[in-house]
């Protein structure tokens, strides 16, 4: 057996995944893995549902627009955090990008069912907090947070 | 903890621990311990994949024996339309139903008609429905259990319209009790099933209500006797009156896609096979599937015709269903439920499921989230030490599952053969130090064993 661990309630689980821009074939794998981990940890189904959607949209943003990115999952007893950082074109006008229906997706992406301009608004809708920082020409960082409702856990 | 009843039993005598079942189980519900397969009951969804792959016939499906009929004063056979698929257009449904009566049932009813009716009821439900889409069919009990266990957040998507077999059994019982003036409990309704999971949906319905069916007989068990019974029947009269009530809309329910075809103007997905269903549900959870109203999903390939208790080849029977529909169309047999009648019954909640479907998600690593996080870290740390090739020799289905079994105290690290070399080095060192302690030299001829001779 492993060493007996000290009880540290604030120490969370941290796992990182890399995402390759333009790799539509594997797109969605990271969010599936993240969802599996949340299930293992016994997170409430309703929160998992929202987390899965937010994670997928964030992953797809990297696949569609960036060269590459990192998806970092952090879970503490209080919250689930996703930090998604990419090396890509960045977002010149974040406020505009947050509007539903606004999209810079190419025709090809639209044909694949993406680029309806729902990505960031959809993340915001499903997360409890969303922070976006971006530098044009360098990349974008999304910080997504979902609060765990301790009282409602099964 | 709830006790789950299952339609599958492992026969220890026959099991040789060959681990095929271990690998195919979609919910990782099997472990091989001391060379024998064991089931983790809360994980099993009764899909029957293990029955199909076991080379020793050690996985036994539990269905009712024919003798169960004697428990009732009046018995009714309710055959799955997959029974028709065993014979196709060579033996038409009217003859099959007559054969069942010859076999000893007091009555045999055509379920395809109710399937057609339920198709209309689903159309009606979709027309008025405003909840989360897509709706997922509940016809396959394995799919319902898969959602309960692995996709609990999709539970609201499961169609609340009851299955044709339940509705048909409920109605025929009511009707016959009145007609024969006997209590409903004296009437036995038996589903003729292409798969073992229907047995569970009867003994332990997912909604925790009570089933209107009293048992399930395997199509494979009844096949031989039914053939003989049909041979002894007289030639059917022409025109074939009994054939006129067969509904071709409902016969399609035996194969994947058959249900969707009856839901006109709806975007639907028809999927069969658990690996494929898992892909669809994973995409659904992520929000990747959009603009779909209905998902028809069957655990068996090609739909119910692919059940493990059928006789005919799965793909042949798919063809037989299609040809049967064509034949009946040609014969102008187009019995069809009256949509206005369906709407009237719909208003009276005739089609709705009784009881509430609850999720039964797989247990988390720990009930307390802090401890679950710690266990997850331990699990990952163990996993790092493992060969990560999922050989199954330890008796767990994958290295990751083994890591979890270890932290949950269900397995020991030494069960992994790939960790043995390390262990052997440690043991060897221990022996050397023991030898040295006793003062014997490594080259001492005396410790060369005396069992040479």
PDB file of N, CA, C and O in Angstrom, chain B residues 133-172:
ATOM      1  N   UNK B 133     -33.325  17.854 -25.262  1.00  0.00           N
ATOM      2  CA  UNK B 133     -33.257  16.949 -26.400  1.00  0.00           C
ATOM      3  C   UNK B 133     -31.827  16.475 -26.580  1.00  0.00           C
ATOM      4  O   UNK B 133     -30.914  17.163 -26.167  1.00  0.00           O
ATOM      5  N   UNK B 134     -31.584  15.385 -27.257  1.00  0.00           N
ATOM      6  CA  UNK B 134     -32.560  14.455 -27.812  1.00  0.00           C
ATOM      7  C   UNK B 134     -33.138  13.540 -26.738  1.00  0.00           C
ATOM      8  O   UNK B 134     -32.522  13.329 -25.701  1.00  0.00           O
ATOM      9  N   UNK B 135     -34.302  12.986 -27.062  1.00  0.00           N
ATOM     10  CA  UNK B 135     -34.852  11.942 -26.201  1.00  0.00           C
ATOM     11  C   UNK B 135     -34.203  10.621 -26.598  1.00  0.00           C
ATOM     12  O   UNK B 135     -33.840  10.425 -27.746  1.00  0.00           O
ATOM     13  N   UNK B 136     -34.033   9.756 -25.611  1.00  0.00           N
ATOM     14  CA  UNK B 136     -33.388   8.467 -25.888  1.00  0.00           C
ATOM     15  C   UNK B 136     -34.391   7.343 -25.645  1.00  0.00           C
ATOM     16  O   UNK B 136     -35.056   7.316 -24.603  1.00  0.00           O
ATOM     17  N   UNK B 137     -34.502   6.443 -26.600  1.00  0.00           N
ATOM     18  CA  UNK B 137     -35.447   5.330 -26.495  1.00  0.00           C
ATOM     19  C   UNK B 137     -35.139   4.444 -25.287  1.00  0.00           C
ATOM     20  O   UNK B 137     -33.983   4.210 -24.957  1.00  0.00           O
ATOM     21  N   UNK B 138     -36.174   3.938 -24.663  1.00  0.00           N
ATOM     22  CA  UNK B 138     -36.001   3.057 -23.503  1.00  0.00           C
ATOM     23  C   UNK B 138     -36.296   1.596 -23.849  1.00  0.00           C
ATOM     24  O   UNK B 138     -36.418   0.760 -22.963  1.00  0.00           O
ATOM     25  N   UNK B 139     -36.422   1.296 -25.157  1.00  0.00           N
ATOM     26  CA  UNK B 139     -36.823  -0.059 -25.541  1.00  0.00           C
ATOM     27  C   UNK B 139     -35.790  -1.104 -25.118  1.00  0.00           C
ATOM     28  O   UNK B 139     -36.131  -2.221 -24.779  1.00  0.00           O
ATOM     29  N   UNK B 140     -34.522  -0.732 -25.147  1.00  0.00           N
ATOM     30  CA  UNK B 140     -33.472  -1.684 -24.768  1.00  0.00           C
ATOM     31  C   UNK B 140     -33.120  -1.459 -23.300  1.00  0.00           C
ATOM     32  O   UNK B 140     -32.561  -0.432 -22.934  1.00  0.00           O
ATOM     33  N   UNK B 141     -33.421  -2.437 -22.435  1.00  0.00           N
ATOM     34  CA  UNK B 141     -33.153  -2.242 -21.006  1.00  0.00           C
ATOM     35  C   UNK B 141     -31.663  -2.078 -20.692  1.00  0.00           C
ATOM     36  O   UNK B 141     -31.311  -1.457 -19.693  1.00  0.00           O
ATOM     37  N   UNK B 142     -30.800  -2.613 -21.545  1.00  0.00           N
ATOM     38  CA  UNK B 142     -29.373  -2.436 -21.303  1.00  0.00           C
ATOM     39  C   UNK B 142     -28.979  -0.970 -21.466  1.00  0.00           C
ATOM     40  O   UNK B 142     -28.177  -0.435 -20.697  1.00  0.00           O
ATOM     41  N   UNK B 143     -29.566  -0.320 -22.469  1.00  0.00           N
ATOM     42  CA  UNK B 143     -29.257   1.090 -22.687  1.00  0.00           C
ATOM     43  C   UNK B 143     -29.739   1.925 -21.497  1.00  0.00           C
ATOM     44  O   UNK B 143     -29.024   2.811 -21.016  1.00  0.00           O
ATOM     45  N   UNK B 144     -30.917   1.600 -20.992  1.00  0.00           N
ATOM     46  CA  UNK B 144     -31.432   2.320 -19.817  1.00  0.00           C
ATOM     47  C   UNK B 144     -30.475   2.132 -18.644  1.00  0.00           C
ATOM     48  O   UNK B 144     -30.121   3.085 -17.943  1.00  0.00           O
ATOM     49  N   UNK B 145     -29.988   0.907 -18.458  1.00  0.00           N
ATOM     50  CA  UNK B 145     -29.071   0.636 -17.352  1.00  0.00           C
ATOM     51  C   UNK B 145     -27.704   1.285 -17.568  1.00  0.00           C
ATOM     52  O   UNK B 145     -27.073   1.752 -16.622  1.00  0.00           O
ATOM     53  N   UNK B 146     -27.280   1.328 -18.831  1.00  0.00           N
ATOM     54  CA  UNK B 146     -26.012   2.008 -19.143  1.00  0.00           C
ATOM     55  C   UNK B 146     -26.090   3.477 -18.724  1.00  0.00           C
ATOM     56  O   UNK B 146     -25.162   4.024 -18.135  1.00  0.00           O
ATOM     57  N   UNK B 147     -27.223   4.098 -19.020  1.00  0.00           N
ATOM     58  CA  UNK B 147     -27.400   5.507 -18.654  1.00  0.00           C
ATOM     59  C   UNK B 147     -27.454   5.656 -17.136  1.00  0.00           C
ATOM     60  O   UNK B 147     -26.789   6.514 -16.564  1.00  0.00           O
ATOM     61  N   UNK B 148     -28.196   4.792 -16.484  1.00  0.00           N
ATOM     62  CA  UNK B 148     -28.286   4.871 -15.015  1.00  0.00           C
ATOM     63  C   UNK B 148     -26.907   4.778 -14.361  1.00  0.00           C
ATOM     64  O   UNK B 148     -26.624   5.462 -13.391  1.00  0.00           O
ATOM     65  N   UNK B 149     -26.073   3.880 -14.915  1.00  0.00           N
ATOM     66  CA  UNK B 149     -24.796   3.584 -14.285  1.00  0.00           C
ATOM     67  C   UNK B 149     -23.679   4.520 -14.746  1.00  0.00           C
ATOM     68  O   UNK B 149     -22.955   5.088 -13.940  1.00  0.00           O
ATOM     69  N   UNK B 150     -23.574   4.707 -16.071  1.00  0.00           N
ATOM     70  CA  UNK B 150     -22.421   5.451 -16.588  1.00  0.00           C
ATOM     71  C   UNK B 150     -22.725   6.871 -17.052  1.00  0.00           C
ATOM     72  O   UNK B 150     -21.823   7.687 -17.189  1.00  0.00           O
ATOM     73  N   UNK B 151     -23.971   7.153 -17.364  1.00  0.00           N
ATOM     74  CA  UNK B 151     -24.312   8.499 -17.837  1.00  0.00           C
ATOM     75  C   UNK B 151     -25.488   9.064 -17.044  1.00  0.00           C
ATOM     76  O   UNK B 151     -26.505   9.450 -17.631  1.00  0.00           O
ATOM     77  N   UNK B 152     -25.371   9.099 -15.717  1.00  0.00           N
ATOM     78  CA  UNK B 152     -26.531   9.507 -14.907  1.00  0.00           C
ATOM     79  C   UNK B 152     -27.058  10.900 -15.267  1.00  0.00           C
ATOM     80  O   UNK B 152     -28.248  11.157 -15.107  1.00  0.00           O
ATOM     81  N   UNK B 153     -26.185  11.763 -15.796  1.00  0.00           N
ATOM     82  CA  UNK B 153     -26.667  13.106 -16.133  1.00  0.00           C
ATOM     83  C   UNK B 153     -27.558  13.116 -17.376  1.00  0.00           C
ATOM     84  O   UNK B 153     -28.150  14.131 -17.699  1.00  0.00           O
ATOM     85  N   UNK B 154     -27.655  11.971 -18.068  1.00  0.00           N
ATOM     86  CA  UNK B 154     -28.535  11.904 -19.240  1.00  0.00           C
ATOM     87  C   UNK B 154     -29.895  11.302 -18.902  1.00  0.00           C
ATOM     88  O   UNK B 154     -30.712  11.071 -19.773  1.00  0.00           O
ATOM     89  N   UNK B 155     -30.131  11.051 -17.631  1.00  0.00           N
ATOM     90  CA  UNK B 155     -31.340  10.316 -17.255  1.00  0.00           C
ATOM     91  C   UNK B 155     -32.617  11.054 -17.662  1.00  0.00           C
ATOM     92  O   UNK B 155     -33.613  10.432 -18.017  1.00  0.00           O
ATOM     93  N   UNK B 156     -32.562  12.380 -17.661  1.00  0.00           N
ATOM     94  CA  UNK B 156     -33.740  13.161 -18.066  1.00  0.00           C
ATOM     95  C   UNK B 156     -34.044  13.032 -19.554  1.00  0.00           C
ATOM     96  O   UNK B 156     -35.082  13.491 -20.013  1.00  0.00           O
ATOM     97  N   UNK B 157     -33.107  12.452 -20.296  1.00  0.00           N
ATOM     98  CA  UNK B 157     -33.319  12.318 -21.739  1.00  0.00           C
ATOM     99  C   UNK B 157     -34.065  11.031 -22.090  1.00  0.00           C
ATOM    100  O   UNK B 157     -34.442  10.835 -23.233  1.00  0.00           O
ATOM    101  N   UNK B 158     -34.220  10.151 -21.122  1.00  0.00           N
ATOM    102  CA  UNK B 158     -34.858   8.866 -21.441  1.00  0.00           C
ATOM    103  C   UNK B 158     -36.359   9.056 -21.632  1.00  0.00           C
ATOM    104  O   UNK B 158     -37.031   9.678 -20.813  1.00  0.00           O
ATOM    105  N   UNK B 159     -36.840   8.508 -22.725  1.00  0.00           N
ATOM    106  CA  UNK B 159     -38.249   8.632 -23.094  1.00  0.00           C
ATOM    107  C   UNK B 159     -39.166   8.089 -21.988  1.00  0.00           C
ATOM    108  O   UNK B 159     -38.992   6.956 -21.550  1.00  0.00           O
ATOM    109  N   UNK B 160     -40.163   8.876 -21.566  1.00  0.00           N
ATOM    110  CA  UNK B 160     -41.048   8.371 -20.502  1.00  0.00           C
ATOM    111  C   UNK B 160     -42.253   7.575 -21.016  1.00  0.00           C
ATOM    112  O   UNK B 160     -43.184   7.322 -20.262  1.00  0.00           O
ATOM    113  N   UNK B 161     -42.226   7.199 -22.284  1.00  0.00           N
ATOM    114  CA  UNK B 161     -43.301   6.376 -22.849  1.00  0.00           C
ATOM    115  C   UNK B 161     -42.932   4.916 -22.594  1.00  0.00           C
ATOM    116  O   UNK B 161     -41.797   4.515 -22.838  1.00  0.00           O
ATOM    117  N   UNK B 162     -43.874   4.139 -22.117  1.00  0.00           N
ATOM    118  CA  UNK B 162     -43.561   2.753 -21.762  1.00  0.00           C
ATOM    119  C   UNK B 162     -43.282   1.906 -23.015  1.00  0.00           C
ATOM    120  O   UNK B 162     -43.625   2.287 -24.126  1.00  0.00           O
ATOM    121  N   UNK B 163     -42.670   0.744 -22.795  1.00  0.00           N
ATOM    122  CA  UNK B 163     -42.314  -0.110 -23.928  1.00  0.00           C
ATOM    123  C   UNK B 163     -43.542  -0.875 -24.422  1.00  0.00           C
ATOM    124  O   UNK B 163     -44.439  -1.191 -23.627  1.00  0.00           O
ATOM    125  N   UNK B 164     -43.568  -1.202 -25.713  1.00  0.00           N
ATOM    126  CA  UNK B 164     -44.716  -1.950 -26.251  1.00  0.00           C
ATOM    127  C   UNK B 164     -44.980  -3.241 -25.486  1.00  0.00           C
ATOM    128  O   UNK B 164     -46.132  -3.595 -25.246  1.00  0.00           O
ATOM    129  N   UNK B 165     -43.914  -3.956 -25.082  1.00  0.00           N
ATOM    130  CA  UNK B 165     -44.152  -5.244 -24.409  1.00  0.00           C
ATOM    131  C   UNK B 165     -44.912  -5.058 -23.105  1.00  0.00           C
ATOM    132  O   UNK B 165     -45.782  -5.851 -22.754  1.00  0.00           O
ATOM    133  N   UNK B 166     -44.587  -3.985 -22.369  1.00  0.00           N
ATOM    134  CA  UNK B 166     -45.277  -3.738 -21.101  1.00  0.00           C
ATOM    135  C   UNK B 166     -46.728  -3.305 -21.340  1.00  0.00           C
ATOM    136  O   UNK B 166     -47.642  -3.774 -20.661  1.00  0.00           O
ATOM    137  N   UNK B 167     -46.911  -2.409 -22.284  1.00  0.00           N
ATOM    138  CA  UNK B 167     -48.266  -1.914 -22.557  1.00  0.00           C
ATOM    139  C   UNK B 167     -49.160  -3.057 -23.058  1.00  0.00           C
ATOM    140  O   UNK B 167     -50.287  -3.225 -22.598  1.00  0.00           O
ATOM    141  N   UNK B 168     -48.587  -3.868 -23.962  1.00  0.00           N
ATOM    142  CA  UNK B 168     -49.372  -4.977 -24.516  1.00  0.00           C
ATOM    143  C   UNK B 168     -49.761  -5.967 -23.420  1.00  0.00           C
ATOM    144  O   UNK B 168     -50.905  -6.428 -23.352  1.00  0.00           O
ATOM    145  N   UNK B 169     -48.816  -6.279 -22.533  1.00  0.00           N
ATOM    146  CA  UNK B 169     -49.091  -7.242 -21.469  1.00  0.00           C
ATOM    147  C   UNK B 169     -50.164  -6.691 -20.521  1.00  0.00           C
ATOM    148  O   UNK B 169     -51.082  -7.416 -20.111  1.00  0.00           O
ATOM    149  N   UNK B 170     -50.046  -5.406 -20.196  1.00  0.00           N
ATOM    150  CA  UNK B 170     -51.003  -4.776 -19.291  1.00  0.00           C
ATOM    151  C   UNK B 170     -52.421  -4.858 -19.869  1.00  0.00           C
ATOM    152  O   UNK B 170     -53.371  -5.257 -19.197  1.00  0.00           O
ATOM    153  N   UNK B 171     -52.554  -4.518 -21.148  1.00  0.00           N
ATOM    154  CA  UNK B 171     -53.875  -4.450 -21.770  1.00  0.00           C
ATOM    155  C   UNK B 171     -54.500  -5.825 -21.983  1.00  0.00           C
ATOM    156  O   UNK B 171     -55.680  -6.017 -21.749  1.00  0.00           O
ATOM    157  N   UNK B 172     -53.663  -6.780 -22.421  1.00  0.00           N
ATOM    158  CA  UNK B 172     -54.237  -8.111 -22.705  1.00  0.00           C
ATOM    159  C   UNK B 172     -54.684  -8.778 -21.405  1.00  0.00           C
ATOM    160  O   UNK B 172     -55.695  -9.478 -21.365  1.00  0.00           O
TER     161      UNK B 172
END
